A tleap script that builds the chain and sets N, CA, C and O, in Angstrom:
source leaprc.protein.ff14SB
mol = sequence {
  NMET LYS ARG GLN ALA TYR ARG PRO ILE LEU
  ILE THR ASP ALA PRO ARG SER GLN ASP ASP
  GLN LEU THR THR ARG GLN ARG ARG TYR VAL
  ALA MET MET GLY VAL ARG VAL ALA CYS VAL
  ILE ILE GLY ALA ILE LEU VAL GLY ALA LYS
  ALA PRO LEU LEU TRP LEU TRP LEU PRO LEU
  VAL ALA LEU GLY MET VAL LEU ILE PRO TRP
  LEU ALA VAL LEU LEU ALA ASN ASP ARG PRO
  PRO LYS GLU GLN HIE ARG LEU ALA ASN ARG
  LEU ARG SER GLY PRO ALA GLU GLU ALA PRO
  PRO LYS SER LEU PRO ALA GLU GLU ARG PRO
  HIE LYS VAL ILE ASP ALA GLU CPRO
}
set mol.1.N position { -51.015 -18.266 -30.327 }
set mol.1.CA position { -50.069 -17.301 -29.828 }
set mol.1.C position { -49.062 -18.026 -28.947 }
set mol.1.O position { -49.430 -18.883 -28.145 }
set mol.2.N position { -47.811 -17.682 -29.099 }
set mol.2.CA position { -46.746 -18.329 -28.351 }
set mol.2.C position { -46.708 -17.804 -26.921 }
set mol.2.O position { -46.768 -16.597 -26.687 }
set mol.3.N position { -46.609 -18.710 -25.988 }
set mol.3.CA position { -46.595 -18.353 -24.574 }
set mol.3.C position { -45.165 -18.031 -24.147 }
set mol.3.O position { -44.240 -18.799 -24.413 }
set mol.4.N position { -44.995 -16.887 -23.482 }
set mol.4.CA position { -43.678 -16.499 -23.009 }
set mol.4.C position { -43.515 -16.948 -21.569 }
set mol.4.O position { -44.422 -16.803 -20.749 }
set mol.5.N position { -42.364 -17.486 -21.281 }
set mol.5.CA position { -42.084 -17.929 -19.920 }
set mol.5.C position { -41.699 -16.718 -19.067 }
set mol.5.O position { -41.086 -15.767 -19.552 }
set mol.6.N position { -42.061 -16.775 -17.819 }
set mol.6.CA position { -41.705 -15.705 -16.893 }
set mol.6.C position { -40.231 -15.830 -16.558 }
set mol.6.O position { -39.767 -16.902 -16.168 }
set mol.7.N position { -39.498 -14.748 -16.708 }
set mol.7.CA position { -38.077 -14.748 -16.400 }
set mol.7.C position { -37.865 -14.011 -15.077 }
set mol.7.O position { -38.165 -12.821 -14.976 }
set mol.8.N position { -37.353 -14.707 -14.067 }
set mol.8.CA position { -37.134 -14.043 -12.776 }
set mol.8.C position { -35.977 -13.052 -12.866 }
set mol.8.O position { -35.117 -13.163 -13.741 }
set mol.9.N position { -35.966 -12.101 -11.969 }
set mol.9.CA position { -34.874 -11.142 -11.899 }
set mol.9.C position { -33.684 -11.836 -11.251 }
set mol.9.O position { -33.808 -12.447 -10.190 }
set mol.10.N position { -32.540 -11.736 -11.898 }
set mol.10.CA position { -31.338 -12.375 -11.383 }
set mol.10.C position { -30.734 -11.518 -10.281 }
set mol.10.O position { -30.714 -10.291 -10.382 }
set mol.11.N position { -30.255 -12.145 -9.261 }
set mol.11.CA position { -29.635 -11.422 -8.163 }
set mol.11.C position { -28.320 -10.798 -8.612 }
set mol.11.O position { -27.855 -9.836 -8.000 }
set mol.12.N position { -27.714 -11.331 -9.672 }
set mol.12.CA position { -26.454 -10.770 -10.157 }
set mol.12.C position { -26.653 -9.409 -10.794 }
set mol.12.O position { -25.681 -8.684 -11.007 }
set mol.13.N position { -27.894 -9.043 -11.106 }
set mol.13.CA position { -28.170 -7.724 -11.660 }
set mol.13.C position { -28.190 -6.653 -10.577 }
set mol.13.O position { -28.183 -5.460 -10.880 }
set mol.14.N position { -28.214 -7.072 -9.327 }
set mol.14.CA position { -28.254 -6.104 -8.235 }
set mol.14.C position { -26.891 -5.423 -8.111 }
set mol.14.O position { -25.855 -6.069 -8.268 }
set mol.15.N position { -26.891 -4.115 -7.829 }
set mol.15.CA position { -25.609 -3.436 -7.669 }
set mol.15.C position { -24.922 -3.861 -6.380 }
set mol.15.O position { -25.558 -4.363 -5.453 }
set mol.16.N position { -23.616 -3.651 -6.339 }
set mol.16.CA position { -22.861 -3.979 -5.127 }
set mol.16.C position { -23.305 -3.057 -4.002 }
set mol.16.O position { -23.727 -1.925 -4.240 }
set mol.17.N position { -23.206 -3.552 -2.783 }
set mol.17.CA position { -23.614 -2.736 -1.641 }
set mol.17.C position { -22.654 -1.569 -1.468 }
set mol.17.O position { -21.519 -1.612 -1.943 }
set mol.18.N position { -23.116 -0.526 -0.787 }
set mol.18.CA position { -22.273 0.645 -0.580 }
set mol.18.C position { -21.065 0.314 0.290 }
set mol.18.O position { -19.988 0.880 0.102 }
set mol.19.N position { -21.243 -0.598 1.238 }
set mol.19.CA position { -20.108 -1.003 2.079 }
set mol.19.C position { -19.019 -1.686 1.255 }
set mol.19.O position { -17.832 -1.434 1.460 }
set mol.20.N position { -19.425 -2.551 0.322 }
set mol.20.CA position { -18.446 -3.217 -0.544 }
set mol.20.C position { -17.728 -2.207 -1.437 }
set mol.20.O position { -16.516 -2.292 -1.630 }
set mol.21.N position { -18.481 -1.254 -1.979 }
set mol.21.CA position { -17.871 -0.230 -2.824 }
set mol.21.C position { -16.873 0.608 -2.029 }
set mol.21.O position { -15.781 0.907 -2.512 }
set mol.22.N position { -17.253 0.986 -0.808 }
set mol.22.CA position { -16.364 1.785 0.032 }
set mol.22.C position { -15.086 1.014 0.367 }
set mol.22.O position { -13.989 1.571 0.315 }
set mol.23.N position { -15.231 -0.261 0.710 }
set mol.23.CA position { -14.064 -1.083 1.037 }
set mol.23.C position { -13.116 -1.182 -0.157 }
set mol.23.O position { -11.899 -1.085 0.006 }
set mol.24.N position { -13.663 -1.371 -1.341 }
set mol.24.CA position { -12.840 -1.458 -2.547 }
set mol.24.C position { -12.109 -0.146 -2.794 }
set mol.24.O position { -10.923 -0.149 -3.124 }
set mol.25.N position { -12.808 0.977 -2.637 }
set mol.25.CA position { -12.173 2.275 -2.850 }
set mol.25.C position { -11.085 2.541 -1.816 }
set mol.25.O position { -10.042 3.107 -2.143 }
set mol.26.N position { -11.324 2.132 -0.562 }
set mol.26.CA position { -10.314 2.323 0.484 }
set mol.26.C position { -9.064 1.502 0.197 }
set mol.26.O position { -7.949 1.994 0.373 }
set mol.27.N position { -9.233 0.271 -0.240 }
set mol.27.CA position { -8.084 -0.585 -0.563 }
set mol.27.C position { -7.291 -0.010 -1.730 }
set mol.27.O position { -6.060 -0.020 -1.709 }
set mol.28.N position { -7.987 0.489 -2.742 }
set mol.28.CA position { -7.320 1.090 -3.889 }
set mol.28.C position { -6.527 2.325 -3.457 }
set mol.28.O position { -5.406 2.538 -3.918 }
set mol.29.N position { -7.111 3.136 -2.572 }
set mol.29.CA position { -6.435 4.337 -2.082 }
set mol.29.C position { -5.167 3.971 -1.315 }
set mol.29.O position { -4.113 4.564 -1.540 }
set mol.30.N position { -5.266 2.994 -0.409 }
set mol.30.CA position { -4.101 2.585 0.383 }
set mol.30.C position { -3.012 2.016 -0.533 }
set mol.30.O position { -1.831 2.286 -0.320 }
set mol.31.N position { -3.384 1.247 -1.530 }
set mol.31.CA position { -2.400 0.690 -2.460 }
set mol.31.C position { -1.690 1.808 -3.225 }
set mol.31.O position { -0.471 1.772 -3.395 }
set mol.32.N position { -2.449 2.792 -3.681 }
set mol.32.CA position { -1.830 3.893 -4.425 }
set mol.32.C position { -0.936 4.743 -3.526 }
set mol.32.O position { 0.106 5.226 -3.970 }
set mol.33.N position { -1.330 4.928 -2.279 }
set mol.33.CA position { -0.470 5.669 -1.359 }
set mol.33.C position { 0.796 4.868 -1.040 }
set mol.33.O position { 1.852 5.449 -0.788 }
set mol.34.N position { 0.688 3.543 -1.050 }
set mol.34.CA position { 1.870 2.700 -0.883 }
set mol.34.C position { 2.844 2.883 -2.035 }
set mol.34.O position { 4.057 2.914 -1.828 }
set mol.35.N position { 2.317 3.004 -3.251 }
set mol.35.CA position { 3.173 3.258 -4.414 }
set mol.35.C position { 3.830 4.629 -4.276 }
set mol.35.O position { 4.990 4.797 -4.651 }
set mol.36.N position { 3.101 5.611 -3.740 }
set mol.36.CA position { 3.687 6.940 -3.544 }
set mol.36.C position { 4.835 6.883 -2.532 }
set mol.36.O position { 5.884 7.488 -2.751 }
set mol.37.N position { 4.644 6.169 -1.443 }
set mol.37.CA position { 5.713 6.021 -0.443 }
set mol.37.C position { 6.920 5.342 -1.080 }
set mol.37.O position { 8.062 5.716 -0.814 }
set mol.38.N position { 6.662 4.345 -1.921 }
set mol.38.CA position { 7.768 3.679 -2.613 }
set mol.38.C position { 8.510 4.659 -3.519 }
set mol.38.O position { 9.735 4.594 -3.628 }
set mol.39.N position { 7.779 5.567 -4.169 }
set mol.39.CA position { 8.433 6.583 -5.016 }
set mol.39.C position { 9.321 7.494 -4.182 }
set mol.39.O position { 10.425 7.837 -4.604 }
set mol.40.N position { 8.855 7.890 -3.006 }
set mol.40.CA position { 9.659 8.751 -2.131 }
set mol.40.C position { 10.925 8.019 -1.691 }
set mol.40.O position { 12.016 8.590 -1.713 }
set mol.41.N position { 10.781 6.761 -1.295 }
set mol.41.CA position { 11.938 5.978 -0.842 }
set mol.41.C position { 12.926 5.757 -1.986 }
set mol.41.O position { 14.136 5.892 -1.800 }
set mol.42.N position { 12.414 5.419 -3.157 }
set mol.42.CA position { 13.291 5.205 -4.323 }
set mol.42.C position { 14.016 6.489 -4.681 }
set mol.42.O position { 15.203 6.467 -5.009 }
set mol.43.N position { 13.299 7.616 -4.619 }
set mol.43.CA position { 13.941 8.909 -4.903 }
set mol.43.C position { 15.066 9.199 -3.925 }
set mol.43.O position { 16.127 9.677 -4.329 }
set mol.44.N position { 14.852 8.919 -2.643 }
set mol.44.CA position { 15.886 9.158 -1.629 }
set mol.44.C position { 17.091 8.240 -1.856 }
set mol.44.O position { 18.237 8.668 -1.720 }
set mol.45.N position { 16.830 7.000 -2.195 }
set mol.45.CA position { 17.931 6.054 -2.452 }
set mol.45.C position { 18.725 6.481 -3.680 }
set mol.45.O position { 19.955 6.418 -3.677 }
set mol.46.N position { 18.028 6.915 -4.735 }
set mol.46.CA position { 18.719 7.345 -5.953 }
set mol.46.C position { 19.610 8.558 -5.693 }
set mol.46.O position { 20.732 8.623 -6.196 }
set mol.47.N position { 19.117 9.511 -4.916 }
set mol.47.CA position { 19.915 10.704 -4.609 }
set mol.47.C position { 21.096 10.331 -3.720 }
set mol.47.O position { 22.213 10.800 -3.939 }
set mol.48.N position { 20.854 9.485 -2.713 }
set mol.48.CA position { 21.923 9.087 -1.796 }
set mol.48.C position { 23.006 8.271 -2.473 }
set mol.48.O position { 24.181 8.391 -2.128 }
set mol.49.N position { 22.627 7.447 -3.428 }
set mol.49.CA position { 23.595 6.580 -4.101 }
set mol.49.C position { 24.206 7.247 -5.323 }
set mol.49.O position { 25.114 6.692 -5.942 }
set mol.50.N position { 23.720 8.427 -5.678 }
set mol.50.CA position { 24.187 9.150 -6.875 }
set mol.50.C position { 24.159 8.216 -8.088 }
set mol.50.O position { 25.172 7.976 -8.746 }
set mol.51.N position { 22.963 7.703 -8.353 }
set mol.51.CA position { 22.749 6.712 -9.413 }
set mol.51.C position { 23.015 7.318 -10.785 }
set mol.51.O position { 22.846 8.521 -10.984 }
set mol.52.N position { 23.439 6.466 -11.740 }
set mol.52.CA position { 23.586 6.965 -13.109 }
set mol.52.C position { 22.209 7.331 -13.677 }
set mol.52.O position { 21.189 6.751 -13.303 }
set mol.53.N position { 22.210 8.276 -14.560 }
set mol.53.CA position { 20.979 8.800 -15.172 }
set mol.53.C position { 20.022 9.383 -14.124 }
set mol.53.O position { 18.803 9.260 -14.244 }
set mol.54.N position { 20.584 10.004 -13.116 }
set mol.54.CA position { 19.779 10.613 -12.057 }
set mol.54.C position { 18.864 11.690 -12.613 }
set mol.54.O position { 17.758 11.880 -12.107 }
set mol.55.N position { 19.307 12.402 -13.651 }
set mol.55.CA position { 18.502 13.441 -14.284 }
set mol.55.C position { 17.239 12.873 -14.932 }
set mol.55.O position { 16.266 13.598 -15.138 }
set mol.56.N position { 17.254 11.581 -15.253 }
set mol.56.CA position { 16.077 10.940 -15.846 }
set mol.56.C position { 15.161 10.357 -14.773 }
set mol.56.O position { 13.939 10.481 -14.861 }
set mol.57.N position { 15.752 9.720 -13.758 }
set mol.57.CA position { 14.960 9.018 -12.754 }
set mol.57.C position { 14.250 9.956 -11.786 }
set mol.57.O position { 13.101 9.704 -11.423 }
set mol.58.N position { 14.902 11.025 -11.363 }
set mol.58.CA position { 14.278 11.919 -10.382 }
set mol.58.C position { 13.000 12.592 -10.898 }
set mol.58.O position { 12.023 12.655 -10.152 }
set mol.59.N position { 12.960 13.094 -12.129 }
set mol.59.CA position { 11.684 13.658 -12.609 }
set mol.59.C position { 10.573 12.607 -12.693 }
set mol.59.O position { 9.408 12.911 -12.435 }
set mol.60.N position { 10.933 11.373 -13.054 }
set mol.60.CA position { 9.914 10.313 -13.112 }
set mol.60.C position { 9.376 9.992 -11.724 }
set mol.60.O position { 8.170 9.827 -11.545 }
set mol.61.N position { 10.260 9.905 -10.753 }
set mol.61.CA position { 9.834 9.627 -9.377 }
set mol.61.C position { 9.030 10.799 -8.836 }
set mol.61.O position { 8.022 10.596 -8.159 }
set mol.62.N position { 9.464 12.033 -9.127 }
set mol.62.CA position { 8.734 13.224 -8.671 }
set mol.62.C position { 7.349 13.287 -9.314 }
set mol.62.O position { 6.374 13.659 -8.661 }
set mol.63.N position { 7.269 12.932 -10.566 }
set mol.63.CA position { 5.970 12.898 -11.245 }
set mol.63.C position { 5.045 11.882 -10.582 }
set mol.63.O position { 3.855 12.145 -10.408 }
set mol.64.N position { 5.585 10.728 -10.214 }
set mol.64.CA position { 4.801 9.729 -9.493 }
set mol.64.C position { 4.347 10.229 -8.134 }
set mol.64.O position { 3.229 9.946 -7.705 }
set mol.65.N position { 5.225 10.981 -7.446 }
set mol.65.CA position { 4.868 11.494 -6.123 }
set mol.65.C position { 3.794 12.570 -6.205 }
set mol.65.O position { 3.064 12.779 -5.236 }
set mol.66.N position { 3.681 13.257 -7.337 }
set mol.66.CA position { 2.681 14.315 -7.488 }
set mol.66.C position { 1.381 13.768 -8.068 }
set mol.66.O position { 0.302 14.107 -7.582 }
set mol.67.N position { 1.464 12.932 -9.093 }
set mol.67.CA position { 0.254 12.444 -9.769 }
set mol.67.C position { -0.488 11.361 -8.992 }
set mol.67.O position { -1.719 11.327 -9.004 }
set mol.68.N position { 0.229 10.496 -8.333 }
set mol.68.CA position { -0.425 9.371 -7.655 }
set mol.68.C position { -1.381 9.829 -6.554 }
set mol.68.O position { -2.485 9.289 -6.480 }
set mol.69.N position { -1.030 10.791 -5.693 }
set mol.69.CA position { -2.011 11.225 -4.682 }
set mol.69.C position { -3.258 11.849 -5.305 }
set mol.69.O position { -4.374 11.639 -4.828 }
set mol.70.N position { -3.056 12.617 -6.371 }
set mol.70.CA position { -4.191 13.232 -7.054 }
set mol.70.C position { -5.124 12.164 -7.631 }
set mol.70.O position { -6.341 12.232 -7.455 }
set mol.71.N position { -4.546 11.183 -8.316 }
set mol.71.CA position { -5.350 10.090 -8.865 }
set mol.71.C position { -5.989 9.246 -7.759 }
set mol.71.O position { -7.124 8.790 -7.902 }
set mol.72.N position { -5.268 9.041 -6.667 }
set mol.72.CA position { -5.811 8.232 -5.570 }
set mol.72.C position { -7.048 8.880 -4.973 }
set mol.72.O position { -8.019 8.189 -4.666 }
set mol.73.N position { -7.028 10.196 -4.805 }
set mol.73.CA position { -8.194 10.893 -4.254 }
set mol.73.C position { -9.354 10.850 -5.237 }
set mol.73.O position { -10.499 10.635 -4.837 }
set mol.74.N position { -9.068 11.052 -6.515 }
set mol.74.CA position { -10.147 10.986 -7.515 }
set mol.74.C position { -10.788 9.604 -7.539 }
set mol.74.O position { -12.014 9.488 -7.560 }
set mol.75.N position { -9.974 8.564 -7.536 }
set mol.75.CA position { -10.519 7.208 -7.598 }
set mol.75.C position { -11.187 6.790 -6.294 }
set mol.75.O position { -12.125 5.993 -6.313 }
set mol.76.N position { -10.724 7.309 -5.168 }
set mol.76.CA position { -11.336 6.966 -3.883 }
set mol.76.C position { -12.713 7.598 -3.747 }
set mol.76.O position { -13.579 7.046 -3.068 }
set mol.77.N position { -12.930 8.743 -4.379 }
set mol.77.CA position { -14.229 9.412 -4.302 }
set mol.77.C position { -15.166 8.999 -5.424 }
set mol.77.O position { -16.311 9.446 -5.470 }
set mol.78.N position { -14.702 8.167 -6.311 }
set mol.78.CA position { -15.508 7.738 -7.447 }
set mol.78.C position { -16.406 6.584 -7.035 }
set mol.78.O position { -16.052 5.792 -6.162 }
set mol.79.N position { -17.556 6.496 -7.660 }
set mol.79.CA position { -18.455 5.374 -7.448 }
set mol.79.C position { -18.960 4.919 -8.811 }
set mol.79.O position { -18.858 5.668 -9.782 }
set mol.80.N position { -19.497 3.719 -8.902 }
set mol.80.CA position { -19.983 3.247 -10.203 }
set mol.80.C position { -21.119 4.132 -10.718 }
set mol.80.O position { -21.900 4.650 -9.920 }
set mol.81.N position { -21.224 4.312 -12.027 }
set mol.81.CA position { -22.303 5.146 -12.567 }
set mol.81.C position { -23.659 4.481 -12.376 }
set mol.81.O position { -23.761 3.256 -12.306 }
set mol.82.N position { -24.692 5.304 -12.294 }
set mol.82.CA position { -26.046 4.767 -12.187 }
set mol.82.C position { -26.442 4.170 -13.535 }
set mol.82.O position { -25.909 4.553 -14.577 }
set mol.83.N position { -27.376 3.234 -13.500 }
set mol.83.CA position { -27.762 2.522 -14.723 }
set mol.83.C position { -28.260 3.473 -15.809 }
set mol.83.O position { -27.927 3.285 -16.979 }
set mol.84.N position { -29.048 4.488 -15.455 }
set mol.84.CA position { -29.620 5.351 -16.484 }
set mol.84.C position { -28.576 6.270 -17.102 }
set mol.84.O position { -28.841 6.885 -18.135 }
set mol.85.N position { -27.388 6.380 -16.494 }
set mol.85.CA position { -26.357 7.244 -17.026 }
set mol.85.C position { -25.289 6.493 -17.807 }
set mol.85.O position { -24.374 7.116 -18.345 }
set mol.86.N position { -25.383 5.204 -17.879 }
set mol.86.CA position { -24.365 4.434 -18.606 }
set mol.86.C position { -24.512 4.663 -20.105 }
set mol.86.O position { -25.620 4.711 -20.640 }
set mol.87.N position { -23.381 4.800 -20.761 }
set mol.87.CA position { -23.370 5.064 -22.184 }
set mol.87.C position { -23.958 3.894 -22.966 }
set mol.87.O position { -24.602 4.100 -23.995 }
set mol.88.N position { -23.746 2.686 -22.496 }
set mol.88.CA position { -24.265 1.509 -23.199 }
set mol.88.C position { -25.791 1.539 -23.256 }
set mol.88.O position { -26.375 1.134 -24.261 }
set mol.89.N position { -26.443 2.010 -22.199 }
set mol.89.CA position { -27.904 2.084 -22.200 }
set mol.89.C position { -28.405 3.148 -23.158 }
set mol.89.O position { -29.479 2.997 -23.740 }
set mol.90.N position { -27.649 4.220 -23.331 }
set mol.90.CA position { -28.066 5.281 -24.251 }
set mol.90.C position { -27.901 4.876 -25.705 }
set mol.90.O position { -28.659 5.314 -26.570 }
set mol.91.N position { -26.911 4.039 -25.969 }
set mol.91.CA position { -26.632 3.648 -27.354 }
set mol.91.C position { -27.400 2.406 -27.785 }
set mol.91.O position { -27.381 2.044 -28.962 }
set mol.92.N position { -28.069 1.755 -26.853 }
set mol.92.CA position { -28.798 0.537 -27.181 }
set mol.92.C position { -29.916 0.867 -28.160 }
set mol.92.O position { -30.717 1.769 -27.917 }
set mol.93.N position { -29.965 0.141 -29.253 }
set mol.93.CA position { -30.995 0.404 -30.251 }
set mol.93.C position { -32.220 -0.473 -30.000 }
set mol.93.O position { -32.133 -1.522 -29.363 }
set mol.94.N position { -33.330 -0.030 -30.502 }
set mol.94.CA position { -34.566 -0.793 -30.368 }
set mol.94.C position { -35.309 -0.448 -29.096 }
set mol.94.O position { -34.764 0.192 -28.197 }
set mol.95.N position { -36.557 -0.877 -29.027 }
set mol.95.CA position { -37.353 -0.577 -27.839 }
set mol.95.C position { -36.862 -1.371 -26.639 }
set mol.95.O position { -36.283 -2.449 -26.774 }
set mol.96.N position { -37.105 -0.822 -25.490 }
set mol.96.CA position { -36.712 -1.506 -24.255 }
set mol.96.C position { -37.532 -2.784 -24.108 }
set mol.96.O position { -38.739 -2.794 -24.348 }
set mol.97.N position { -36.868 -3.840 -23.718 }
set mol.97.CA position { -37.526 -5.131 -23.576 }
set mol.97.C position { -38.402 -5.126 -22.329 }
set mol.97.O position { -37.940 -4.823 -21.229 }
set mol.98.N position { -39.647 -5.460 -22.517 }
set mol.98.CA position { -40.566 -5.479 -21.389 }
set mol.98.C position { -40.557 -6.859 -20.748 }
set mol.98.O position { -40.358 -7.871 -21.421 }
set mol.99.N position { -40.771 -6.884 -19.459 }
set mol.99.CA position { -40.851 -8.154 -18.754 }
set mol.99.C position { -42.161 -8.844 -19.130 }
set mol.99.O position { -43.201 -8.191 -19.216 }
set mol.100.N position { -42.121 -10.133 -19.351 }
set mol.100.CA position { -43.355 -10.836 -19.697 }
set mol.100.C position { -44.310 -10.830 -18.514 }
set mol.100.O position { -43.879 -10.732 -17.365 }
set mol.101.N position { -45.606 -10.935 -18.790 }
set mol.101.CA position { -46.585 -10.921 -17.698 }
set mol.101.C position { -46.421 -12.148 -16.808 }
set mol.101.O position { -45.983 -13.207 -17.259 }
set mol.102.N position { -46.781 -11.986 -15.545 }
set mol.102.CA position { -46.652 -13.086 -14.600 }
set mol.102.C position { -47.750 -14.125 -14.789 }
set mol.102.O position { -47.571 -15.291 -14.436 }
set mol.103.N position { -48.856 -13.716 -15.330 }
set mol.103.CA position { -49.932 -14.668 -15.602 }
set mol.103.C position { -50.483 -14.376 -16.989 }
set mol.103.O position { -50.307 -13.281 -17.521 }
set mol.104.N position { -51.139 -15.350 -17.557 }
set mol.104.CA position { -51.697 -15.191 -18.889 }
set mol.104.C position { -53.038 -14.468 -18.823 }
set mol.104.O position { -53.806 -14.674 -17.884 }
set mol.105.N position { -53.327 -13.619 -19.819 }
set mol.105.CA position { -54.648 -13.003 -19.861 }
set mol.105.C position { -55.727 -14.066 -20.049 }
set mol.105.O position { -55.435 -15.198 -20.432 }
set mol.106.N position { -56.953 -13.698 -19.782 }
set mol.106.CA position { -58.069 -14.653 -19.816 }
set mol.106.C position { -58.202 -15.337 -21.167 }
set mol.106.O position { -58.499 -16.530 -21.230 }
set mol.107.N position { -57.986 -14.593 -22.252 }
set mol.107.CA position { -58.172 -15.210 -23.578 }
set mol.107.C position { -57.057 -16.189 -23.938 }
set mol.107.O position { -57.224 -16.977 -24.869 }
set mol.108.N position { -55.945 -16.166 -23.245 }
set mol.108.CA position { -54.853 -17.086 -23.540 }
set mol.108.C position { -54.798 -18.275 -22.594 }
set mol.108.O position { -54.015 -19.200 -22.810 }
set mol.109.N position { -55.611 -18.266 -21.555 }
set mol.109.CA position { -55.606 -19.379 -20.608 }
set mol.109.C position { -56.206 -20.618 -21.267 }
set mol.109.O position { -57.148 -20.510 -22.052 }
set mol.110.N position { -55.668 -21.784 -20.951 }
set mol.110.CA position { -56.256 -23.001 -21.523 }
set mol.110.C position { -57.659 -23.228 -20.936 }
set mol.110.O position { -57.883 -23.086 -19.733 }
set mol.111.N position { -58.576 -23.578 -21.816 }
set mol.111.CA position { -59.963 -23.815 -21.384 }
set mol.111.C position { -60.210 -25.308 -21.289 }
set mol.111.O position { -59.614 -26.107 -22.011 }
set mol.112.N position { -61.103 -25.663 -20.382 }
set mol.112.CA position { -61.506 -27.049 -20.245 }
set mol.112.C position { -62.521 -27.355 -21.341 }
set mol.112.O position { -63.510 -26.642 -21.514 }
set mol.113.N position { -62.258 -28.410 -22.060 }
set mol.113.CA position { -63.178 -28.799 -23.120 }
set mol.113.C position { -64.126 -29.828 -22.533 }
set mol.113.O position { -63.705 -30.865 -22.020 }
set mol.114.N position { -65.418 -29.522 -22.619 }
set mol.114.CA position { -66.440 -30.435 -22.112 }
set mol.114.C position { -67.083 -31.108 -23.321 }
set mol.114.O position { -67.643 -30.455 -24.201 }
set mol.115.N position { -66.982 -32.431 -23.332 }
set mol.115.CA position { -67.594 -33.177 -24.436 }
set mol.115.C position { -69.103 -33.256 -24.185 }
set mol.115.O position { -69.544 -33.589 -23.085 }
set mol.116.N position { -69.863 -32.953 -25.195 }
set mol.116.CA position { -71.326 -32.952 -25.093 }
set mol.116.C position { -71.916 -34.228 -25.653 }
set mol.116.O position { -73.104 -34.245 -25.977 }
set mol.117.N position { -71.167 -35.272 -25.779 }
set mol.117.CA position { -71.693 -36.511 -26.345 }
set mol.117.C position { -72.491 -37.284 -25.289 }
set mol.117.O position { -72.023 -37.470 -24.165 }
set mol.118.N position { -73.723 -37.744 -25.663 }
set mol.118.CA position { -74.538 -38.517 -24.708 }
set mol.118.C position { -74.143 -39.952 -24.583 }
set mol.118.O position { -74.753 -40.695 -23.815 }
savepdb mol mol.pdb
quit
């Protein structure tokens, strides 16, 4: 019987800490709110300068000012899915791979051979 080597659990399989996740979400929120402020400023400049194609640019800027805060709040409150809810785990075919035993059963352990020759 072929002996399976024990495979340790990799630390890279551990999920990110909640503090790291929160920091990432906060940075994403601030960046998106920065884009919203830029949309407001660009809209004010376009109106003040009476830019050509103002009828096209103002709805685009207004859409950015409305959609970006909504998306920023959704993404800021989002967290990574739990492992059991990931679609990849549900679609994986075949039986779940079991971890090999940490020690060999008694019948697989190497035995000492004692020579009985006189």
